[in-house]
Amino acid sequence: MPREIRVKGQKIISGNSVRNCRRFTSSPGENAFQVKITAPDEQFTRVYIKTYGEHVGFRIFMDAILLSLTRKVKMPDVEFFVNLGDWPLEKRKSPQNLHPIFSWCGSSESKDIVMPTYDLTDSVLETMGRVSLDMMSVQANTGPSWEDKNTTAFWRGRDSRKERLELVKLSRKYPEIIDAAFTNFFFFKHDESLYGPIVKHISFFDFFKYKYQINIDGTVAAYRLPYLLAGNSVVLKQDSMYYEHFYNELQPWKHYIPFKSDLSDLLEKLQWAKEHDEEAKNIAKSGQEFARNNLMGDHIFCYYFKLFQEYAGLQVSEPKIRDGMEKVHQPDDDLFPCTCHRKKAKDEL
């Protein structure tokens, strides 16, 4: 469970919290919030929402996981707030006693309650469906065996953090050690002549042709880490103030090779990996086992359920369907019709 819930252990009063959370949406487009409630209604669980802010498109990810959960388990009666942006919002040293906020990413400077990222959640919901990258498909496409992998460290991505520019600069200086390039410029377009040209996107599965995978922050934590761990290459992970829901269980030098946030020791760590090939291989294997044991679809579903269950247990006031909330409807494709709710329980059950 998120350490934010364990550490706080506080009682939550839902009714007095909307005005506290609205302060994050005071600037147009700054951030967006979503208020949700699940409430038992006869034999079904219903989901109701209200959005705050200008850019609320990412609510589709929360809609999807909540609707999916309500089809699988009996959800608790709970009311909560969700941050629909990447950045965690509730400052850890805030002088106010504010309402907890659920976010997809946390940081050492914030106390948001962290859920699995929207990317990982979506890949779970769409496994074998419309997504091309999920935790199952990665394990079936891990590339050559360890001994046959390219020994150049590999990275591709966009220019969403200054350290990524430094990584590309290192690649230019040591091309035989690091192959790093941008696939898109957005944040540092004025530096494209220095760090470009951009290269074509390649399949994520082709990443695993390379023995060493570099994981470096983007706007927040790099949400690709679960997929990198699931492959059979060793991950070199940047020290970071940002974290996903599972980082607390990861161990440096067991599941990944750490390097400093300013990249000052990255070359040294790559050299260590090359000189300690068997140890690096074992780290890659441990990282893969961690992903299999903690980040598959059933783990994500259970994490969400336990998260809401624990949170519901801390509520003091009764969750309500508040003014302006709208019901979120289940998909009506009827691909898998279910009539189980109409059947009477058998005596032996």
GROMACS .gro file of C-alpha atoms in nm:
model
  349
    1MET     CA    1   0.000   0.000   0.000
    2PRO     CA    2   0.116   0.358  -0.058
    3ARG     CA    3   0.327   0.485   0.229
    4GLU     CA    4   0.115   0.803   0.227
    5ILE     CA    5  -0.185   0.607   0.359
    6ARG     CA    6   0.024   0.409   0.608
    7VAL     CA    7   0.203   0.715   0.747
    8LYS     CA    8  -0.100   0.940   0.774
    9GLY     CA    9  -0.348   0.700   0.929
   10GLN     CA   10  -0.576   1.000   0.960
   11LYS     CA   11  -0.953   1.011   0.942
   12ILE     CA   12  -1.095   1.166   0.627
   13ILE     CA   13  -1.393   1.399   0.617
   14SER     CA   14  -1.517   1.420   0.259
   15GLY     CA   15  -1.771   1.699   0.280
   16ASN     CA   16  -1.532   1.983   0.368
   17SER     CA   17  -1.270   1.905   0.106
   18VAL     CA   18  -1.387   2.035  -0.231
   19ARG     CA   19  -1.282   2.393  -0.166
   20ASN     CA   20  -0.936   2.276  -0.056
   21CYS     CA   21  -0.878   2.081  -0.375
   22ARG     CA   22  -1.021   2.352  -0.601
   23ARG     CA   23  -0.722   2.574  -0.525
   24PHE     CA   24  -0.518   2.360  -0.765
   25THR     CA   25  -0.747   2.450  -1.055
   26SER     CA   26  -0.757   2.825  -0.994
   27SER     CA   27  -0.541   2.895  -1.300
   28PRO     CA   28  -0.695   2.798  -1.636
   29GLY     CA   29  -0.535   2.481  -1.765
   30GLU     CA   30  -0.297   2.457  -1.469
   31ASN     CA   31  -0.426   2.126  -1.338
   32ALA     CA   32  -0.747   1.929  -1.349
   33PHE     CA   33  -0.930   1.739  -1.079
   34GLN     CA   34  -1.188   1.472  -1.078
   35VAL     CA   35  -1.419   1.384  -0.792
   36LYS     CA   36  -1.556   1.029  -0.789
   37ILE     CA   37  -1.779   0.826  -0.570
   38THR     CA   38  -1.877   0.462  -0.582
   39ALA     CA   39  -2.207   0.386  -0.417
   40PRO     CA   40  -2.392   0.054  -0.388
   41ASP     CA   41  -2.720   0.063  -0.574
   42GLU     CA   42  -2.923  -0.254  -0.537
   43GLN     CA   43  -2.695  -0.530  -0.670
   44PHE     CA   44  -2.468  -0.300  -0.868
   45THR     CA   45  -2.195  -0.054  -0.784
   46ARG     CA   46  -2.232   0.285  -0.950
   47VAL     CA   47  -1.962   0.538  -1.026
   48TYR     CA   48  -2.027   0.914  -1.018
   49ILE     CA   49  -1.786   1.191  -1.109
   50LYS     CA   50  -1.744   1.564  -1.124
   51THR     CA   51  -1.451   1.730  -1.297
   52TYR     CA   52  -1.273   2.054  -1.209
   53GLY     CA   53  -1.034   2.240  -1.433
   54GLU     CA   54  -0.987   2.292  -1.803
   55HIS     CA   55  -0.803   1.982  -1.925
   56VAL     CA   56  -0.983   1.673  -1.799
   57GLY     CA   57  -0.928   1.431  -2.087
   58PHE     CA   58  -0.727   1.190  -1.874
   59ARG     CA   59  -1.039   1.110  -1.671
   60ILE     CA   60  -1.099   0.831  -1.924
   61PHE     CA   61  -0.827   0.625  -1.754
   62MET     CA   62  -0.991   0.652  -1.412
   63ASP     CA   63  -1.334   0.588  -1.561
   64ALA     CA   64  -1.201   0.273  -1.724
   65ILE     CA   65  -1.032   0.118  -1.420
   66LEU     CA   66  -1.323   0.198  -1.186
   67LEU     CA   67  -1.581   0.056  -1.425
   68SER     CA   68  -1.366  -0.252  -1.472
   69LEU     CA   69  -1.326  -0.301  -1.096
   70THR     CA   70  -1.699  -0.265  -1.034
   71ARG     CA   71  -1.758  -0.551  -1.277
   72LYS     CA   72  -1.516  -0.775  -1.089
   73VAL     CA   73  -1.540  -0.704  -0.716
   74LYS     CA   74  -1.770  -0.541  -0.464
   75MET     CA   75  -1.620  -0.196  -0.423
   76PRO     CA   76  -1.642  -0.006  -0.093
   77ASP     CA   77  -1.855   0.305  -0.064
   78VAL     CA   78  -1.587   0.571  -0.108
   79GLU     CA   79  -1.537   0.929  -0.219
   80PHE     CA   80  -1.201   1.068  -0.330
   81PHE     CA   81  -1.016   1.320  -0.544
   82VAL     CA   82  -0.790   1.241  -0.839
   83ASN     CA   83  -0.518   1.459  -0.987
   84LEU     CA   84  -0.543   1.423  -1.365
   85GLY     CA   85  -0.198   1.568  -1.436
   86ASP     CA   86   0.149   1.415  -1.424
   87TRP     CA   87   0.294   1.619  -1.140
   88PRO     CA   88   0.209   1.537  -0.777
   89LEU     CA   89   0.045   1.838  -0.611
   90GLU     CA   90   0.009   1.816  -0.234
   91LYS     CA   91   0.324   1.959  -0.077
   92ARG     CA   92   0.469   1.740   0.196
   93LYS     CA   93   0.536   2.042   0.420
   94SER     CA   94   0.203   2.211   0.357
   95PRO     CA   95   0.093   2.416   0.662
   96GLN     CA   96  -0.271   2.325   0.599
   97ASN     CA   97  -0.450   2.006   0.695
   98LEU     CA   98  -0.575   1.927   0.347
   99HIS     CA   99  -0.771   1.648   0.183
  100PRO     CA  100  -0.565   1.359   0.041
  101ILE     CA  101  -0.525   1.350  -0.336
  102PHE     CA  102  -0.471   1.043  -0.555
  103SER     CA  103  -0.202   1.083  -0.823
  104TRP     CA  104  -0.023   0.864  -1.075
  105CYS     CA  105   0.319   0.976  -0.956
  106GLY     CA  106   0.467   1.082  -0.623
  107SER     CA  107   0.776   1.270  -0.516
  108SER     CA  108   0.991   1.322  -0.209
  109GLU     CA  109   0.841   1.672  -0.183
  110SER     CA  110   0.476   1.568  -0.205
  111LYS     CA  111   0.231   1.351  -0.012
  112ASP     CA  112  -0.014   1.253  -0.285
  113ILE     CA  113  -0.144   0.896  -0.259
  114VAL     CA  114   0.012   0.715  -0.552
  115MET     CA  115  -0.178   0.479  -0.782
  116PRO     CA  116  -0.043   0.273  -1.073
  117THR     CA  117   0.022   0.509  -1.364
  118TYR     CA  118  -0.241   0.566  -1.628
  119ASP     CA  119  -0.004   0.410  -1.881
  120LEU     CA  120   0.038   0.085  -1.690
  121THR     CA  121  -0.331   0.079  -1.599
  122ASP     CA  122  -0.438   0.126  -1.960
  123SER     CA  123  -0.200  -0.145  -2.079
  124VAL     CA  124  -0.354  -0.386  -1.825
  125LEU     CA  125  -0.710  -0.305  -1.931
  126GLU     CA  126  -0.622  -0.335  -2.299
  127THR     CA  127  -0.390  -0.637  -2.284
  128MET     CA  128  -0.430  -0.837  -2.605
  129GLY     CA  129  -0.647  -0.548  -2.727
  130ARG     CA  130  -0.579  -0.209  -2.881
  131VAL     CA  131  -0.245  -0.142  -2.708
  132SER     CA  132   0.074  -0.272  -2.868
  133LEU     CA  133   0.275  -0.263  -2.545
  134ASP     CA  134   0.175  -0.444  -2.227
  135MET     CA  135   0.345  -0.653  -1.961
  136MET     CA  136   0.250  -0.980  -2.130
  137SER     CA  137   0.371  -0.887  -2.478
  138VAL     CA  138   0.704  -0.758  -2.348
  139GLN     CA  139   0.787  -1.096  -2.197
  140ALA     CA  140   0.722  -1.262  -2.532
  141ASN     CA  141   0.949  -1.018  -2.716
  142THR     CA  142   1.267  -0.985  -2.513
  143GLY     CA  143   1.501  -1.006  -2.808
  144PRO     CA  144   1.824  -1.206  -2.832
  145SER     CA  145   1.969  -1.405  -2.545
  146TRP     CA  146   2.188  -1.216  -2.299
  147GLU     CA  147   2.508  -1.331  -2.464
  148ASP     CA  148   2.391  -1.216  -2.808
  149LYS     CA  149   2.267  -0.870  -2.715
  150ASN     CA  150   2.436  -0.552  -2.836
  151THR     CA  151   2.659  -0.421  -2.555
  152THR     CA  152   2.585  -0.055  -2.627
  153ALA     CA  153   2.359   0.114  -2.370
  154PHE     CA  154   2.032   0.223  -2.530
  155TRP     CA  155   1.778   0.503  -2.490
  156ARG     CA  156   1.509   0.670  -2.701
  157GLY     CA  157   1.255   0.934  -2.602
  158ARG     CA  158   1.157   1.298  -2.613
  159ASP     CA  159   1.325   1.607  -2.467
  160SER     CA  160   1.118   1.632  -2.150
  161ARG     CA  161   1.406   1.688  -1.906
  162LYS     CA  162   1.744   1.860  -1.911
  163GLU     CA  163   1.923   1.540  -1.806
  164ARG     CA  164   1.797   1.377  -2.124
  165LEU     CA  165   1.989   1.642  -2.318
  166GLU     CA  166   2.297   1.549  -2.118
  167LEU     CA  167   2.244   1.184  -2.202
  168VAL     CA  168   2.234   1.259  -2.574
  169LYS     CA  169   2.546   1.471  -2.532
  170LEU     CA  170   2.722   1.174  -2.368
  171SER     CA  171   2.610   0.955  -2.656
  172ARG     CA  172   2.767   1.196  -2.905
  173LYS     CA  173   3.093   1.188  -2.713
  174TYR     CA  174   3.095   0.811  -2.652
  175PRO     CA  175   2.892   0.652  -2.934
  176GLU     CA  176   3.055   0.315  -2.879
  177ILE     CA  177   2.920   0.311  -2.522
  178ILE     CA  178   2.578   0.483  -2.544
  179ASP     CA  179   2.321   0.499  -2.822
  180ALA     CA  180   2.080   0.776  -2.714
  181ALA     CA  181   1.870   0.995  -2.941
  182PHE     CA  182   1.550   1.200  -2.942
  183THR     CA  183   1.240   1.093  -3.128
  184ASN     CA  184   1.067   1.428  -3.071
  185PHE     CA  185   1.145   1.784  -2.961
  186PHE     CA  186   0.891   1.983  -2.761
  187PHE     CA  187   1.041   2.138  -2.448
  188PHE     CA  188   1.380   2.239  -2.591
  189LYS     CA  189   1.295   2.307  -2.955
  190HIS     CA  190   1.548   2.592  -2.959
  191ASP     CA  191   1.822   2.333  -2.891
  192GLU     CA  192   1.723   2.092  -3.167
  193SER     CA  193   2.021   2.197  -3.377
  194LEU     CA  194   2.248   2.097  -3.088
  195TYR     CA  195   2.086   1.769  -2.989
  196GLY     CA  196   1.908   1.662  -3.305
  197PRO     CA  197   1.831   1.551  -3.559
  198ILE     CA  198   1.541   1.345  -3.434
  199VAL     CA  199   1.538   0.976  -3.522
  200LYS     CA  200   1.250   0.750  -3.616
  201HIS     CA  201   1.054   0.567  -3.349
  202ILE     CA  202   1.140   0.201  -3.317
  203SER     CA  203   0.937  -0.079  -3.164
  204PHE     CA  204   0.979  -0.100  -2.787
  205PHE     CA  205   1.054  -0.467  -2.835
  206ASP     CA  206   1.364  -0.370  -3.034
  207PHE     CA  207   1.501  -0.201  -2.723
  208PHE     CA  208   1.582  -0.548  -2.595
  209LYS     CA  209   1.835  -0.608  -2.868
  210TYR     CA  210   2.056  -0.406  -2.633
  211LYS     CA  211   2.196  -0.539  -2.306
  212TYR     CA  212   2.184  -0.213  -2.108
  213GLN     CA  213   1.864  -0.006  -2.080
  214ILE     CA  214   1.886   0.350  -1.948
  215ASN     CA  215   1.585   0.476  -1.751
  216ILE     CA  216   1.587   0.852  -1.702
  217ASP     CA  217   1.311   1.084  -1.580
  218GLY     CA  218   1.083   1.269  -1.819
  219THR     CA  219   0.846   1.536  -1.689
  220VAL     CA  220   0.817   1.312  -1.382
  221ALA     CA  221   0.913   0.946  -1.336
  222ALA     CA  222   0.966   0.763  -1.664
  223TYR     CA  223   0.657   0.546  -1.695
  224ARG     CA  224   0.840   0.293  -1.912
  225LEU     CA  225   1.020   0.133  -1.616
  226PRO     CA  226   0.774  -0.158  -1.565
  227TYR     CA  227   0.822  -0.263  -1.927
  228LEU     CA  228   1.201  -0.228  -1.911
  229LEU     CA  229   1.211  -0.445  -1.599
  230ALA     CA  230   0.994  -0.708  -1.769
  231GLY     CA  231   1.249  -0.754  -2.046
  232ASN     CA  232   1.573  -0.947  -2.007
  233SER     CA  233   1.812  -0.652  -2.034
  234VAL     CA  234   1.959  -0.489  -1.724
  235VAL     CA  235   1.812  -0.152  -1.629
  236LEU     CA  236   2.028   0.141  -1.523
  237LYS     CA  237   1.797   0.376  -1.333
  238GLN     CA  238   1.859   0.741  -1.254
  239ASP     CA  239   1.830   0.848  -0.889
  240SER     CA  240   1.513   1.053  -0.872
  241MET     CA  241   1.281   1.246  -0.643
  242TYR     CA  242   0.986   1.100  -0.836
  243TYR     CA  243   0.841   0.754  -0.787
  244GLU     CA  244   0.568   0.521  -0.910
  245HIS     CA  245   0.350   0.306  -0.687
  246PHE     CA  246   0.597   0.016  -0.676
  247TYR     CA  247   0.932   0.195  -0.631
  248ASN     CA  248   0.929   0.141  -0.256
  249GLU     CA  249   0.973  -0.232  -0.317
  250LEU     CA  250   1.257  -0.197  -0.571
  251GLN     CA  251   1.612  -0.250  -0.448
  252PRO     CA  252   1.917  -0.094  -0.616
  253TRP     CA  253   2.182  -0.347  -0.716
  254LYS     CA  254   1.924  -0.623  -0.691
  255HIS     CA  255   1.659  -0.515  -0.944
  256TYR     CA  256   1.849  -0.239  -1.125
  257ILE     CA  257   2.182  -0.055  -1.136
  258PRO     CA  258   2.151   0.299  -0.995
  259PHE     CA  259   2.328   0.608  -1.125
  260LYS     CA  260   2.332   0.967  -0.999
  261SER     CA  261   2.063   1.211  -1.104
  262ASP     CA  262   2.316   1.436  -1.281
  263LEU     CA  263   2.450   1.136  -1.480
  264SER     CA  264   2.802   1.201  -1.346
  265ASP     CA  265   2.868   0.831  -1.278
  266LEU     CA  266   2.670   0.674  -1.563
  267LEU     CA  267   2.980   0.581  -1.763
  268GLU     CA  268   3.135   0.432  -1.451
  269LYS     CA  269   2.826   0.219  -1.386
  270LEU     CA  270   2.819   0.099  -1.746
  271GLN     CA  271   3.183   0.002  -1.719
  272TRP     CA  272   3.106  -0.189  -1.399
  273ALA     CA  273   2.828  -0.378  -1.575
  274LYS     CA  274   3.060  -0.478  -1.858
  275GLU     CA  275   3.330  -0.594  -1.619
  276HIS     CA  276   3.077  -0.786  -1.406
  277ASP     CA  277   2.870  -0.947  -1.677
  278GLU     CA  278   2.733  -1.235  -1.471
  279GLU     CA  279   2.628  -1.003  -1.189
  280ALA     CA  280   2.461  -0.768  -1.437
  281LYS     CA  281   2.278  -1.065  -1.589
  282ASN     CA  282   2.152  -1.167  -1.245
  283ILE     CA  283   2.029  -0.812  -1.178
  284ALA     CA  284   1.840  -0.824  -1.508
  285LYS     CA  285   1.685  -1.156  -1.407
  286SER     CA  286   1.585  -1.024  -1.063
  287GLY     CA  287   1.427  -0.718  -1.222
  288GLN     CA  288   1.229  -0.938  -1.458
  289GLU     CA  289   1.112  -1.159  -1.171
  290PHE     CA  290   1.007  -0.849  -0.977
  291ALA     CA  291   0.794  -0.735  -1.270
  292ARG     CA  292   0.634  -1.079  -1.304
  293ASN     CA  293   0.558  -1.097  -0.932
  294ASN     CA  294   0.437  -0.741  -0.878
  295LEU     CA  295   0.336  -0.562  -1.197
  296MET     CA  296   0.110  -0.796  -1.392
  297GLY     CA  297  -0.260  -0.738  -1.450
  298ASP     CA  298  -0.386  -0.918  -1.141
  299HIS     CA  299  -0.142  -0.723  -0.923
  300ILE     CA  300  -0.263  -0.391  -1.061
  301PHE     CA  301  -0.630  -0.477  -1.011
  302CYS     CA  302  -0.563  -0.595  -0.655
  303TYR     CA  303  -0.356  -0.286  -0.578
  304TYR     CA  304  -0.637  -0.053  -0.680
  305PHE     CA  305  -0.896  -0.252  -0.486
  306LYS     CA  306  -0.689  -0.265  -0.167
  307LEU     CA  307  -0.605   0.103  -0.205
  308PHE     CA  308  -0.970   0.209  -0.218
  309GLN     CA  309  -1.061  -0.039   0.055
  310GLU     CA  310  -0.804   0.103   0.298
  311TYR     CA  311  -0.894   0.458   0.207
  312ALA     CA  312  -1.264   0.391   0.261
  313GLY     CA  313  -1.184   0.261   0.609
  314LEU     CA  314  -1.041   0.601   0.703
  315GLN     CA  315  -1.350   0.798   0.603
  316VAL     CA  316  -1.556   0.951   0.883
  317SER     CA  317  -1.833   1.120   0.689
  318GLU     CA  318  -2.063   0.926   0.461
  319PRO     CA  319  -1.979   0.953   0.090
  320LYS     CA  320  -2.254   1.129  -0.102
  321ILE     CA  321  -2.361   1.188  -0.459
  322ARG     CA  322  -2.298   1.562  -0.463
  323ASP     CA  323  -2.438   1.840  -0.677
  324GLY     CA  324  -2.299   1.833  -1.028
  325MET     CA  325  -2.190   1.470  -1.023
  326GLU     CA  326  -2.274   1.257  -1.323
  327LYS     CA  327  -2.306   0.883  -1.347
  328VAL     CA  328  -2.040   0.700  -1.547
  329HIS     CA  329  -2.205   0.429  -1.754
  330GLN     CA  330  -2.067   0.086  -1.825
  331PRO     CA  331  -1.978   0.013  -2.191
  332ASP     CA  332  -2.281  -0.111  -2.383
  333ASP     CA  333  -2.099  -0.325  -2.639
  334ASP     CA  334  -2.248  -0.636  -2.470
  335LEU     CA  335  -1.959  -0.850  -2.591
  336PHE     CA  336  -1.963  -1.046  -2.266
  337PRO     CA  337  -2.318  -1.033  -2.127
  338CYS     CA  338  -2.351  -1.140  -1.766
  339THR     CA  339  -2.668  -1.258  -1.592
  340CYS     CA  340  -2.507  -1.378  -1.270
  341HIS     CA  341  -2.671  -1.100  -1.064
  342ARG     CA  342  -3.012  -1.251  -1.147
  343LYS     CA  343  -2.927  -1.594  -1.014
  344LYS     CA  344  -3.006  -1.693  -0.659
  345ALA     CA  345  -2.721  -1.816  -0.445
  346LYS     CA  346  -2.724  -2.191  -0.399
  347ASP     CA  347  -2.758  -2.329  -0.049
  348GLU     CA  348  -2.424  -2.504  -0.057
  349LEU     CA  349  -2.252  -2.173  -0.128
   0.00000   0.00000   0.00000
